[in-house]
CSV table of N, CA and C and ligand atoms in Angstrom, one decimal:
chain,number,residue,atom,x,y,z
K,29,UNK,N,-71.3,7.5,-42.8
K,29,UNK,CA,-72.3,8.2,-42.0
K,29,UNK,C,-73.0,7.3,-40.9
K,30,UNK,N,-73.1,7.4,-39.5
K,30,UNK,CA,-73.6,7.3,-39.0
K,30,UNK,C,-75.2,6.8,-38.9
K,31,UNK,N,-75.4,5.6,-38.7
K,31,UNK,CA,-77.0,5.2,-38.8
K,31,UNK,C,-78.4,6.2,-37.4
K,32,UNK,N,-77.8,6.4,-36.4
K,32,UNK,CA,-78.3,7.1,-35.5
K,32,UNK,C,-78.2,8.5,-35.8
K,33,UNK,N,-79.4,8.6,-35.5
K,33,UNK,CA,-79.3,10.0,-35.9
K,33,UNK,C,-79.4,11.0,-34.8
K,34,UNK,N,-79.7,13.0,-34.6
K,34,UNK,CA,-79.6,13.3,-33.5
K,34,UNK,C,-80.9,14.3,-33.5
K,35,UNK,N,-82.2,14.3,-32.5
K,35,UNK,CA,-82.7,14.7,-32.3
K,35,UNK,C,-82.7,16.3,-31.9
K,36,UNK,N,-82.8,17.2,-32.3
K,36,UNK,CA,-82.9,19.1,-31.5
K,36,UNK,C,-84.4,19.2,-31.3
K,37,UNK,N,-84.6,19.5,-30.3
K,37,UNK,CA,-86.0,19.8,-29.7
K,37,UNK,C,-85.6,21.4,-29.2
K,38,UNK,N,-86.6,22.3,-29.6
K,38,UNK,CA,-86.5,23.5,-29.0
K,38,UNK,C,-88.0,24.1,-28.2
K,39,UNK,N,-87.9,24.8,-26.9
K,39,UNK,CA,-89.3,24.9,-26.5
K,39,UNK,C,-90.3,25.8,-27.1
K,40,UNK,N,-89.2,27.1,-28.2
K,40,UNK,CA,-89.8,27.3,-28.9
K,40,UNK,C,-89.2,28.3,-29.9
K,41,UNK,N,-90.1,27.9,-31.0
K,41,UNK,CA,-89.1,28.5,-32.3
K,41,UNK,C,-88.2,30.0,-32.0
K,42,UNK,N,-88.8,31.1,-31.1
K,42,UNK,CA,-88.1,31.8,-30.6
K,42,UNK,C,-86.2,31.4,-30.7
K,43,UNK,N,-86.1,30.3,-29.8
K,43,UNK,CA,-85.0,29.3,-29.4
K,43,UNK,C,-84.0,29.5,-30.9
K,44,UNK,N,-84.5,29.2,-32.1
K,44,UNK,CA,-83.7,28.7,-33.2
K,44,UNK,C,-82.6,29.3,-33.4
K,45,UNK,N,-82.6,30.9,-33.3
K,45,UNK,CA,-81.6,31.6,-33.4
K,45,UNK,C,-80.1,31.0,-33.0
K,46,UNK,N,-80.5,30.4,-31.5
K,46,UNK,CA,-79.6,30.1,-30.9
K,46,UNK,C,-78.7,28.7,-31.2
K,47,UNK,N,-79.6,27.9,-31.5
K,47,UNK,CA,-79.7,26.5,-32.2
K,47,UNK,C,-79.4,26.4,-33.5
K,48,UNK,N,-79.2,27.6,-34.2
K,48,UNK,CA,-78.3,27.1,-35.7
K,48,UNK,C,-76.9,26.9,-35.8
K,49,UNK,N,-75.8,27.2,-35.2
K,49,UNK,CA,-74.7,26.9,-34.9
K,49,UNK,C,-74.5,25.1,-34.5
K,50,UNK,N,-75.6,25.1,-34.1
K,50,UNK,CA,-75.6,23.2,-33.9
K,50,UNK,C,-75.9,22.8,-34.7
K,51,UNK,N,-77.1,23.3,-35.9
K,51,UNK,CA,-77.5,22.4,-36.8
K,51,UNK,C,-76.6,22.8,-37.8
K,52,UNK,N,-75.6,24.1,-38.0
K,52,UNK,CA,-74.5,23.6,-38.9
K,52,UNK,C,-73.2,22.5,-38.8
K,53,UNK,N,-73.3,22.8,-37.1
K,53,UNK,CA,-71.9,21.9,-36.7
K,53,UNK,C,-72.1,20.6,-37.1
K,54,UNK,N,-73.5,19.8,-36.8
K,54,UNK,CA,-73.8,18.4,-37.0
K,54,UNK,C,-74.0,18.2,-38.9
K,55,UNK,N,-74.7,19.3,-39.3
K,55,UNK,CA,-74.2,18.9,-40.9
K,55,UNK,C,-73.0,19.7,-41.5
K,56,UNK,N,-71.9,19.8,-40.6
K,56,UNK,CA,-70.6,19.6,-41.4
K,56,UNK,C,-70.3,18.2,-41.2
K,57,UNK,N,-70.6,17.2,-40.0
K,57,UNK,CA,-70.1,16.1,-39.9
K,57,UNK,C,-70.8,15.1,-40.4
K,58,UNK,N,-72.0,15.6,-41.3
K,58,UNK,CA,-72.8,13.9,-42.2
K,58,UNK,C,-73.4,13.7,-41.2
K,59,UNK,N,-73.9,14.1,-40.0
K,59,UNK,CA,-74.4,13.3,-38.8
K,59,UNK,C,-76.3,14.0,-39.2
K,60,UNK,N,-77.1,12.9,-39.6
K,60,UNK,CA,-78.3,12.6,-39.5
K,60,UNK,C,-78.9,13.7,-38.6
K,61,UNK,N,-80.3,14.4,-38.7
K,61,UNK,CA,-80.3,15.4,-37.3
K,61,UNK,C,-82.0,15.6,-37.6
K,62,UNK,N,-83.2,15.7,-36.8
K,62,UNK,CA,-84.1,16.1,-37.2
K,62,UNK,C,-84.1,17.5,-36.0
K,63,UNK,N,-85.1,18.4,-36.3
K,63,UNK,CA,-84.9,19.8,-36.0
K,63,UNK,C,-86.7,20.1,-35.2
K,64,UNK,N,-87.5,20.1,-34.0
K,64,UNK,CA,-88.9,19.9,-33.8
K,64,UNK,C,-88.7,20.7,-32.6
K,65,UNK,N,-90.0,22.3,-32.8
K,65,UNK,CA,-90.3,22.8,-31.7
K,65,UNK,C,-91.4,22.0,-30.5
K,66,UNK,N,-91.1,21.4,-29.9
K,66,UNK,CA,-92.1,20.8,-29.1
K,66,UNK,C,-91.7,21.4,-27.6
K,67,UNK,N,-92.5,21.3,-26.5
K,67,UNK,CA,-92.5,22.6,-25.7
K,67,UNK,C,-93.3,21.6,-24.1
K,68,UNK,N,-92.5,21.4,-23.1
K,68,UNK,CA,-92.6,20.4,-22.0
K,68,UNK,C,-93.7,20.7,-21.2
K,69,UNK,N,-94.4,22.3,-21.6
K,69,UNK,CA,-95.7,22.7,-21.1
K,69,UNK,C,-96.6,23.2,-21.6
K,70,UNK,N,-96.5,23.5,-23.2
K,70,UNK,CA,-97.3,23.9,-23.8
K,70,UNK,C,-98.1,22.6,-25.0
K,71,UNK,N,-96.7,21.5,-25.2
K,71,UNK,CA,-98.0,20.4,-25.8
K,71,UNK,C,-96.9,18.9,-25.3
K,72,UNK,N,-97.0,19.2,-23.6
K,72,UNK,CA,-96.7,18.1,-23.3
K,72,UNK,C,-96.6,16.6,-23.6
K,73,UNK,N,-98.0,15.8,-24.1
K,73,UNK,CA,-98.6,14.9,-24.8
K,73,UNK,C,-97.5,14.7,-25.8
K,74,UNK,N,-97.8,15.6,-26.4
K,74,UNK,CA,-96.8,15.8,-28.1
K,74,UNK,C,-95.6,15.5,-27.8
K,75,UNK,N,-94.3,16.1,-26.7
K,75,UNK,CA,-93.3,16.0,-26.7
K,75,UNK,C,-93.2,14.4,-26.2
K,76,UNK,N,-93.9,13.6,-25.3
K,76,UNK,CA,-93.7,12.3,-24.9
K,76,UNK,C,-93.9,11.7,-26.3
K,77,UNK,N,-94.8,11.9,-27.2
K,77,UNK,CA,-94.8,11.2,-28.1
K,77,UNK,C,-93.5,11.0,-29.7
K,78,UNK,N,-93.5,12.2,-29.2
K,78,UNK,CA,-92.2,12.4,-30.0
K,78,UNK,C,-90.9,11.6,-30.0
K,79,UNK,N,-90.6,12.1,-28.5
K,79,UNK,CA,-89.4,11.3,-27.8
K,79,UNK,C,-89.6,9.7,-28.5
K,80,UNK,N,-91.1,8.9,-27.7
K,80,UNK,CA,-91.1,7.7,-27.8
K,80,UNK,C,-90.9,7.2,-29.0
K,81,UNK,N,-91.2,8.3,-30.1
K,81,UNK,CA,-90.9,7.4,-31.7
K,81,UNK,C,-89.5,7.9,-31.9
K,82,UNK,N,-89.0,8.9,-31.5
K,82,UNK,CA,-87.9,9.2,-32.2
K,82,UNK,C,-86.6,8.1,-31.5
K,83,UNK,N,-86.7,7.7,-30.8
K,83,UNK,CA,-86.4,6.9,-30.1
K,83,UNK,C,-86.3,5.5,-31.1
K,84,UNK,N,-87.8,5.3,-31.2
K,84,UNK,CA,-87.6,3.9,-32.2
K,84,UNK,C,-87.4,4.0,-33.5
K,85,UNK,N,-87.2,5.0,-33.9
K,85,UNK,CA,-86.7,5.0,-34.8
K,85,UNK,C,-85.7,5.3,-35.3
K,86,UNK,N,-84.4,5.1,-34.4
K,86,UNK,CA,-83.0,5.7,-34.2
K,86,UNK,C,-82.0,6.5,-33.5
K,87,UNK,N,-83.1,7.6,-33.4
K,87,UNK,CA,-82.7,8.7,-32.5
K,87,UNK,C,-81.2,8.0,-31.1
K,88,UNK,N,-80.0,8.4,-31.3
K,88,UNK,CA,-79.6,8.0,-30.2
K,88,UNK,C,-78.6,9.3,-29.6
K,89,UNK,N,-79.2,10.7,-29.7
K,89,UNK,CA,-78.6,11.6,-28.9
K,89,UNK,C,-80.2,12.5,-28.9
K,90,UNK,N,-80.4,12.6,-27.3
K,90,UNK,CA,-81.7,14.5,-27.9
K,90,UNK,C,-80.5,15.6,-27.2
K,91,UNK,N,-80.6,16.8,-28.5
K,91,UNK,CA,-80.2,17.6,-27.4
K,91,UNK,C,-81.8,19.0,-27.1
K,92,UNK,N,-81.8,19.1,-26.2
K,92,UNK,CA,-83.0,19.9,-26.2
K,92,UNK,C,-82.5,21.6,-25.3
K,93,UNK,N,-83.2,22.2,-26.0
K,93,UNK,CA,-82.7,23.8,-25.5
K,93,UNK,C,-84.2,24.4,-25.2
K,94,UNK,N,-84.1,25.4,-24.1
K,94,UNK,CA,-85.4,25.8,-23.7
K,94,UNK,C,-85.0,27.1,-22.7
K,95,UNK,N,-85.6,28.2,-22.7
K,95,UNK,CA,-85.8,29.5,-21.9
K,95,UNK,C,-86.0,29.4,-20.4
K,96,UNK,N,-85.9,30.5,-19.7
K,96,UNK,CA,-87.1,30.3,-18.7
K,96,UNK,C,-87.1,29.2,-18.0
K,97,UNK,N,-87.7,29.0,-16.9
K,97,UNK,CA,-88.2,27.6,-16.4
K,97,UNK,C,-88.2,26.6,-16.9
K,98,UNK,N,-86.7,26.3,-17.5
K,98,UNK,CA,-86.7,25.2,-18.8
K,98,UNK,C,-86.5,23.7,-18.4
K,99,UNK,N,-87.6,23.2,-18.7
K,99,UNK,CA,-88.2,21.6,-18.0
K,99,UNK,C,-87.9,20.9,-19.2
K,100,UNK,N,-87.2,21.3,-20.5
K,100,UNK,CA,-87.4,20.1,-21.3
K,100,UNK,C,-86.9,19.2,-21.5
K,101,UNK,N,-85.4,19.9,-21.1
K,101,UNK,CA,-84.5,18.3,-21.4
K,101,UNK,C,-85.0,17.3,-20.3
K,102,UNK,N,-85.3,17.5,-19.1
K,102,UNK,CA,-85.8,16.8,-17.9
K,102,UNK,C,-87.1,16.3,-18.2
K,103,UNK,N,-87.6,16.6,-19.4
K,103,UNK,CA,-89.1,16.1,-19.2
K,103,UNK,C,-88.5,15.3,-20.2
K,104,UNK,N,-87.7,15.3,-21.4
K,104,UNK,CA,-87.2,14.5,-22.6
K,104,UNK,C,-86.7,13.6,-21.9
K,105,UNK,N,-85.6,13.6,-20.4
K,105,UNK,CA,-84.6,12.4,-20.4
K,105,UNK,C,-85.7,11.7,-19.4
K,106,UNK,N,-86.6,12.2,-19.2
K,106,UNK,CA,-87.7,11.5,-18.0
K,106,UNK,C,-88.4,10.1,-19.1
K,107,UNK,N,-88.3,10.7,-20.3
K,107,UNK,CA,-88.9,9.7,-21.3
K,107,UNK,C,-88.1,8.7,-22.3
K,108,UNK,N,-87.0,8.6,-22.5
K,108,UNK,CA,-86.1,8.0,-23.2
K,108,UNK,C,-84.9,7.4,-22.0
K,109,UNK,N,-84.1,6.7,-22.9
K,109,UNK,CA,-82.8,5.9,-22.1
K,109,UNK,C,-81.6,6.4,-23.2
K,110,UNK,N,-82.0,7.1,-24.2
K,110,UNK,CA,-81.0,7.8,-24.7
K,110,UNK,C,-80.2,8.9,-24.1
K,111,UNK,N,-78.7,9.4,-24.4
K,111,UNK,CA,-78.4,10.6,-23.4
K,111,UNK,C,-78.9,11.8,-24.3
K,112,UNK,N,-79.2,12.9,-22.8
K,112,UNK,CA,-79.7,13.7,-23.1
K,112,UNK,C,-79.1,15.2,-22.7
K,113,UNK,N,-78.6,16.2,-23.8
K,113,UNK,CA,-78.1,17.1,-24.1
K,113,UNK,C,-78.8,18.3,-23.7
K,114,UNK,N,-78.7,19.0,-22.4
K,114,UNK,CA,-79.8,20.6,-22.2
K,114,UNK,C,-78.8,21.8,-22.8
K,115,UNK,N,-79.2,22.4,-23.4
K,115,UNK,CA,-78.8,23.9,-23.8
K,115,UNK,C,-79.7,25.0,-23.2
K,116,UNK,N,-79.1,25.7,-22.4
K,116,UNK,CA,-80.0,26.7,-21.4
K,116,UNK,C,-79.9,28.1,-22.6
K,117,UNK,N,-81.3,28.6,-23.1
K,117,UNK,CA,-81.4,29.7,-23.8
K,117,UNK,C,-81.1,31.0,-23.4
K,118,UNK,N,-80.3,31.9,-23.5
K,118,UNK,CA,-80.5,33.0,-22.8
K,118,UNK,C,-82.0,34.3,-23.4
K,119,UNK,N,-82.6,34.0,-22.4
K,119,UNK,CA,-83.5,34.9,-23.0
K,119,UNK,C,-84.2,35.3,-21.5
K,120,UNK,N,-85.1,36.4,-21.7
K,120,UNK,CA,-85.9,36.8,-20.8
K,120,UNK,C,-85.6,37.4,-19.1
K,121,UNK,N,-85.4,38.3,-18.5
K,121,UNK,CA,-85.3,38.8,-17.3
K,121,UNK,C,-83.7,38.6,-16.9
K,122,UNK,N,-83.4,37.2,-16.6
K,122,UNK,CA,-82.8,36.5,-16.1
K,122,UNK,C,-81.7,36.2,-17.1
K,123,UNK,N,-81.8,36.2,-18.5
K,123,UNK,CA,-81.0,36.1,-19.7
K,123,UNK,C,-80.0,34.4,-19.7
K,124,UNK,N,-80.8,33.6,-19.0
K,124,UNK,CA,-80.5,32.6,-19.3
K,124,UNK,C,-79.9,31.5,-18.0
K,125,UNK,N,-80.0,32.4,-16.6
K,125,UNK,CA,-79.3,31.6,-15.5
K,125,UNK,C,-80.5,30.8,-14.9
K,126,UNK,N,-81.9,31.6,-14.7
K,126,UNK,CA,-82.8,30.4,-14.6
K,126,UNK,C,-82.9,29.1,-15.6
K,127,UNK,N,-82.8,29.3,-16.5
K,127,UNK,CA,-83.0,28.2,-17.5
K,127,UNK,C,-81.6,27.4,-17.5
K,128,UNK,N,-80.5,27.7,-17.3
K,128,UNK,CA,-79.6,26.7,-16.8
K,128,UNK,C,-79.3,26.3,-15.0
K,129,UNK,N,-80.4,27.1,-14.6
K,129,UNK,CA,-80.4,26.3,-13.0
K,129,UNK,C,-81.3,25.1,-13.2
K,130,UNK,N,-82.4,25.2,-14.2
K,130,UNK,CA,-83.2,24.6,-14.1
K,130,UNK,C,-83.1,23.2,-14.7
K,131,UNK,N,-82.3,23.3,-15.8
K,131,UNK,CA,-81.4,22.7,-16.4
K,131,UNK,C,-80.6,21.7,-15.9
K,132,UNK,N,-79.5,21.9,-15.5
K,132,UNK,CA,-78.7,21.3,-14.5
K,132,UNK,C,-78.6,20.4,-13.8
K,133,UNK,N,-79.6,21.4,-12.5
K,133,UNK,CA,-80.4,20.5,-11.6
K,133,UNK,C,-81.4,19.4,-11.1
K,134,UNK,N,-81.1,18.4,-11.7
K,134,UNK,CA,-81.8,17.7,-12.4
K,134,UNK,C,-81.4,16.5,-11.0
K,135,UNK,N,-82.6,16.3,-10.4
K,135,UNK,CA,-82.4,15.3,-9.5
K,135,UNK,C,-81.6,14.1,-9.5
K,136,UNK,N,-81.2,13.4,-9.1
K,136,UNK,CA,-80.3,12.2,-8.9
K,136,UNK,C,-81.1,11.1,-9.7
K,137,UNK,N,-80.6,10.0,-10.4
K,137,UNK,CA,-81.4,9.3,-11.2
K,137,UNK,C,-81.5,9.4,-12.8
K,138,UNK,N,-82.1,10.7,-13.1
K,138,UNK,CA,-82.6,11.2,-14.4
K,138,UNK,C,-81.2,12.3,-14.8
K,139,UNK,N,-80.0,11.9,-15.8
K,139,UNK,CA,-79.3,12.7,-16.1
K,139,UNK,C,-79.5,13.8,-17.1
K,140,UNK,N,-79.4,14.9,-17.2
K,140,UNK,CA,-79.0,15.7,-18.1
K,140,UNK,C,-77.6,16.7,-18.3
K,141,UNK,N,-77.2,15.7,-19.6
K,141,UNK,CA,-75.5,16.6,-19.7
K,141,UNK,C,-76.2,18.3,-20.3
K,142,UNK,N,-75.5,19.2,-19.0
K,142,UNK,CA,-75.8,20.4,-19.5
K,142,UNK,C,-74.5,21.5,-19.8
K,143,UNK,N,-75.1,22.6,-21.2
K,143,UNK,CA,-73.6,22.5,-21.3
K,143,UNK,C,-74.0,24.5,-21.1
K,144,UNK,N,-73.2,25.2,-21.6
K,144,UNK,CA,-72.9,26.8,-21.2
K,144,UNK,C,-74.3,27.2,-21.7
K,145,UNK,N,-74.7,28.3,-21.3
K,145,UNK,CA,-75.6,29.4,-21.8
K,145,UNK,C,-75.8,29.9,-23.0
K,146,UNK,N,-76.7,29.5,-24.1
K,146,UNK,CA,-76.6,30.4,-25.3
K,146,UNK,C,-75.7,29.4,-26.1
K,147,UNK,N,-75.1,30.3,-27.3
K,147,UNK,CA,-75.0,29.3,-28.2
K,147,UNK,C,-73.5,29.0,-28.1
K,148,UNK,N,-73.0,29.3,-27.4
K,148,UNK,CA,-71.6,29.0,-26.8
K,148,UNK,C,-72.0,26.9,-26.8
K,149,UNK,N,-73.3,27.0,-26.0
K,149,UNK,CA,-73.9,25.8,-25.1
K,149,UNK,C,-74.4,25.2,-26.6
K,150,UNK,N,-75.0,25.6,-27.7
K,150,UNK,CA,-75.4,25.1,-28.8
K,150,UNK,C,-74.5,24.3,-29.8
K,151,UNK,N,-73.3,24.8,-29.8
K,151,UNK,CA,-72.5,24.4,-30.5
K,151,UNK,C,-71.4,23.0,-29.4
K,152,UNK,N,-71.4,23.3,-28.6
K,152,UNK,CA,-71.1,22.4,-27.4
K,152,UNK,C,-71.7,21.0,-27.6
K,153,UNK,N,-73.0,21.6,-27.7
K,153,UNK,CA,-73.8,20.3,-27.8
K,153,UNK,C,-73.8,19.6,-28.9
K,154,UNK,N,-73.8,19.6,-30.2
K,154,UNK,CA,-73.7,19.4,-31.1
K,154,UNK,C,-72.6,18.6,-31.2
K,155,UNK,N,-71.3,19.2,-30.7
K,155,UNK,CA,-69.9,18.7,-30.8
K,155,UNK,C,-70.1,17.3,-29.5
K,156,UNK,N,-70.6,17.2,-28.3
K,156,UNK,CA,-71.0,16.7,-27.6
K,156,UNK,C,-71.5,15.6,-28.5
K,157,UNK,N,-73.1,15.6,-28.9
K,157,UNK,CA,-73.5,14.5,-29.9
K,157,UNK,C,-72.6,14.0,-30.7
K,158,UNK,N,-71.7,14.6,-31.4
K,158,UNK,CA,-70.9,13.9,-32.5
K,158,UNK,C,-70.4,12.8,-31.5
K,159,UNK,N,-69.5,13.3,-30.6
K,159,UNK,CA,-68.1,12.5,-29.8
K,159,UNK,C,-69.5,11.5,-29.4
K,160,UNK,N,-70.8,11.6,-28.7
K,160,UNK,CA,-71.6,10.6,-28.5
K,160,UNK,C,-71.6,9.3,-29.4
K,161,UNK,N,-72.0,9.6,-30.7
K,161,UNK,CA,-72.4,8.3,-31.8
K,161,UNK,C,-70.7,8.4,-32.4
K,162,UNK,N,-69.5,9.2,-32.3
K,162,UNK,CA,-68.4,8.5,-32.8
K,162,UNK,C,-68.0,7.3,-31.8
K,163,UNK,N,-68.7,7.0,-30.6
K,163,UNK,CA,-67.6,6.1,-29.6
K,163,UNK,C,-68.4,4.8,-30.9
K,164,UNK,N,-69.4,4.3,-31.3
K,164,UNK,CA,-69.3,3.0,-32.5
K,164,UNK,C,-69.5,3.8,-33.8
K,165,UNK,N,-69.0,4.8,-34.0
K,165,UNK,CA,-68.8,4.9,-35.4
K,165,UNK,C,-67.3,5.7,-35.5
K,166,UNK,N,-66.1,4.8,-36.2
K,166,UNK,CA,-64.8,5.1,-36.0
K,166,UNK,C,-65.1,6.3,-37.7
K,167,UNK,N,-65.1,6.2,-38.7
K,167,UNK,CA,-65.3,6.7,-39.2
K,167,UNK,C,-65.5,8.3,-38.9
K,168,UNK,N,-66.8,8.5,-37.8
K,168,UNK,CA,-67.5,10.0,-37.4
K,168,UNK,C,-65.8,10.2,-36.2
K,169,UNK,N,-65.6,9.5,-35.9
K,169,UNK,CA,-64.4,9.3,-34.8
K,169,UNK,C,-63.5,10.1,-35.2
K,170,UNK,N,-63.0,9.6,-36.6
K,170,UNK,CA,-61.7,10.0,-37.4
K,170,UNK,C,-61.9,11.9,-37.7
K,171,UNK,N,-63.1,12.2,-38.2
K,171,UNK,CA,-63.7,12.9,-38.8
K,171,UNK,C,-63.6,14.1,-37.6
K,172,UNK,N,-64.1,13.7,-36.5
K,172,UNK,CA,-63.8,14.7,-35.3
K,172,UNK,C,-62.8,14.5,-35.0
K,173,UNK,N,-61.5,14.1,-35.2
K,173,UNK,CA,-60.2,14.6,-34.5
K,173,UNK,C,-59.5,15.3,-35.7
K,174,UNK,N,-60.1,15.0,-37.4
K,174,UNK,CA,-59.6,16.2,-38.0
K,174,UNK,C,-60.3,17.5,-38.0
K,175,UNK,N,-61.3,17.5,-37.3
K,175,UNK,CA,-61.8,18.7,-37.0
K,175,UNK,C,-61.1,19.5,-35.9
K,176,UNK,N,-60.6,18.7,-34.5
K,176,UNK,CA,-59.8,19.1,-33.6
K,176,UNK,C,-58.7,19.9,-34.4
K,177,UNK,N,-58.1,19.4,-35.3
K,177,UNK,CA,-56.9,19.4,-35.6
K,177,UNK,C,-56.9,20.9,-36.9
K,178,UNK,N,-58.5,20.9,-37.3
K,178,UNK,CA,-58.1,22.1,-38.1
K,178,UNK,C,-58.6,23.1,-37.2
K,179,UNK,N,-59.1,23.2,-36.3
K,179,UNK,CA,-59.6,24.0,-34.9
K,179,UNK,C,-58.1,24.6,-33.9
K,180,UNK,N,-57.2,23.6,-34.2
K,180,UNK,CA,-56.0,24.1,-33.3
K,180,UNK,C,-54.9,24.8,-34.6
K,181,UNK,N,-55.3,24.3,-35.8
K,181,UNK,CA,-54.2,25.1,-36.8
K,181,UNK,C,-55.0,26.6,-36.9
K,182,UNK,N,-56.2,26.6,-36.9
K,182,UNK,CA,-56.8,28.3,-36.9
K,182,UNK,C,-55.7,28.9,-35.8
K,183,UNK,N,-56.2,28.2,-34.9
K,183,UNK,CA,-55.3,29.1,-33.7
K,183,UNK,C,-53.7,29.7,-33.5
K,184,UNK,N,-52.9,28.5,-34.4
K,184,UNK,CA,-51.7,28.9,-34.9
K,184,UNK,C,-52.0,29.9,-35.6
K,185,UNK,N,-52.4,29.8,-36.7
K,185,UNK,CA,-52.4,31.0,-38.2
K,185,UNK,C,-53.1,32.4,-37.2
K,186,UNK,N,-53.9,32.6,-36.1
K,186,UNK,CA,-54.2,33.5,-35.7
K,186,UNK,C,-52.6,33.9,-34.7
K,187,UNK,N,-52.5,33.4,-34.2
K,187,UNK,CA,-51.1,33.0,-33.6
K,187,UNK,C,-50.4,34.4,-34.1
K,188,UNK,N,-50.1,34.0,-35.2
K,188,UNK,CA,-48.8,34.4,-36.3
K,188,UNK,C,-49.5,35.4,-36.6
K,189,UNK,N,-50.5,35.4,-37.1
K,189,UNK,CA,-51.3,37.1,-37.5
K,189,UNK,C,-51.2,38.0,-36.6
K,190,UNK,N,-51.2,37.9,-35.6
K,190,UNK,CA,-51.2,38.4,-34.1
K,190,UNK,C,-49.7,39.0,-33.9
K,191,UNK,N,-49.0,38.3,-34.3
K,191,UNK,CA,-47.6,38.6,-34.4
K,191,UNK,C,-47.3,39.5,-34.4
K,192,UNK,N,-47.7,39.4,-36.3
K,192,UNK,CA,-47.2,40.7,-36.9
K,192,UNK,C,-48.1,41.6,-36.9
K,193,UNK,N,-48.8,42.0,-36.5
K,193,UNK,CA,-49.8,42.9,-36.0
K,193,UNK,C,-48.9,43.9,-35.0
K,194,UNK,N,-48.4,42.9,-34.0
K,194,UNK,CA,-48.1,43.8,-32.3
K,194,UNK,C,-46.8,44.0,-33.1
K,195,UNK,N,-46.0,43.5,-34.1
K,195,UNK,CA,-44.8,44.0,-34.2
K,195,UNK,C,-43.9,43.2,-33.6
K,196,UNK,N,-44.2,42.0,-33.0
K,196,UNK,CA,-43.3,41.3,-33.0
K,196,UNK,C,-42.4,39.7,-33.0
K,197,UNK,N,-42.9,40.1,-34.9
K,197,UNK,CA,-42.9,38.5,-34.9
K,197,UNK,C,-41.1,38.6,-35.6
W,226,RP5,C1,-89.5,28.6,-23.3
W,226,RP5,O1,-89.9,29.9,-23.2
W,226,RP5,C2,-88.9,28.5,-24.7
W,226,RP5,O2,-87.9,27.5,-24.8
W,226,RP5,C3,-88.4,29.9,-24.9
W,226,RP5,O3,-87.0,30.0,-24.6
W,226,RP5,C4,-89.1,30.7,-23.9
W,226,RP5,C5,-90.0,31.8,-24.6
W,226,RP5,O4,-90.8,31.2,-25.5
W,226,RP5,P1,-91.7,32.1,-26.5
W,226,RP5,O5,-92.6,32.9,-25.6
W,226,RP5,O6,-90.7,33.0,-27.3
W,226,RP5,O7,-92.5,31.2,-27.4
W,226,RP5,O8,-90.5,27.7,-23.2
């Protein structure tokens, strides 16, 4: 197991829905994870402080997901030197293109790796974090390429089901 662990920040518990597919993906892989609605405009303060301990205290991936006008990963990587993971929420009017423009676009300087819309982007992330803390932990390394590997045999065995379905295996 991995000594670093991975932070999920969501802007708000609304968010979770979307964000469980991550916190399953990271506890199939033993990977450490704390789970904290903190919110880049609703308890600003709180989220800088957060960052700053989670930080010292091992944290070495945030991924953060947020709705709307979503400033958190940008307000999260404005505070840490850890990488930082945005998941754009679909929710509201817009169903999730503002919150991944917002996302994204993240001025020159301050990165944020941002990944798809929704939990497409949740589970991305997660898998993203792992490959993060496998590059020094060969072990989590190993672990994600047998995952790769039972990920491309589903697709065979769908493959062959498929077959004989159309009739023409
Ligand atoms: C964002 O506003 C949150 O990340 C959430 O996606 C959206 C709506 O939040 P609630 O009004 O449901 O709390 O800050």
């Amino acid at each position: 197991m991995t000594e670093r662990f991975v932070a999920i920040l969501m802007g708000s518990d609304s968010d979770y829905p979307v964000l469980e597919p991550a916190v399953e993906i990271l506890r199939s892989f033993g990977v450490r994870f704390e789970v904290r609605v903190t919110s880049a405009h609703r308890t600003p303060a709180a989220t800088v402080a957060y960052v700053t301990d989670a930080e010292s205290r091992g944290c070495g991936v945030f991924i953060c997901a947020a709705g709307l006008a979503a400033h958190l990963a940008g307000a999260v990587a404005a505070n840490t030197v850890m990488p930082v993971i945005g998941v754009p929420i679909d929710c509201g009017p817009l169903k999730g293109v503002d919150a991944l423009l917002s996302t994204v676009q993240m001025p020159g300087g301050i990165p944020v790796a941002t990944m798809a819309i929704g939990k497409a982007g949740a589970k991305n992330a997660a898998y993203f974090a792992v490959q993060i803390l496998a590059l020094s932990d060969p072990d989590l390394l190993n672990r994600f390429r047998e995952d790769r590997s039972r990920a491309a045999a589903a697709v065979a065995e769908k493959n062959e089901k498929l077959q004989k379905l159309a009739g023409c295996a």
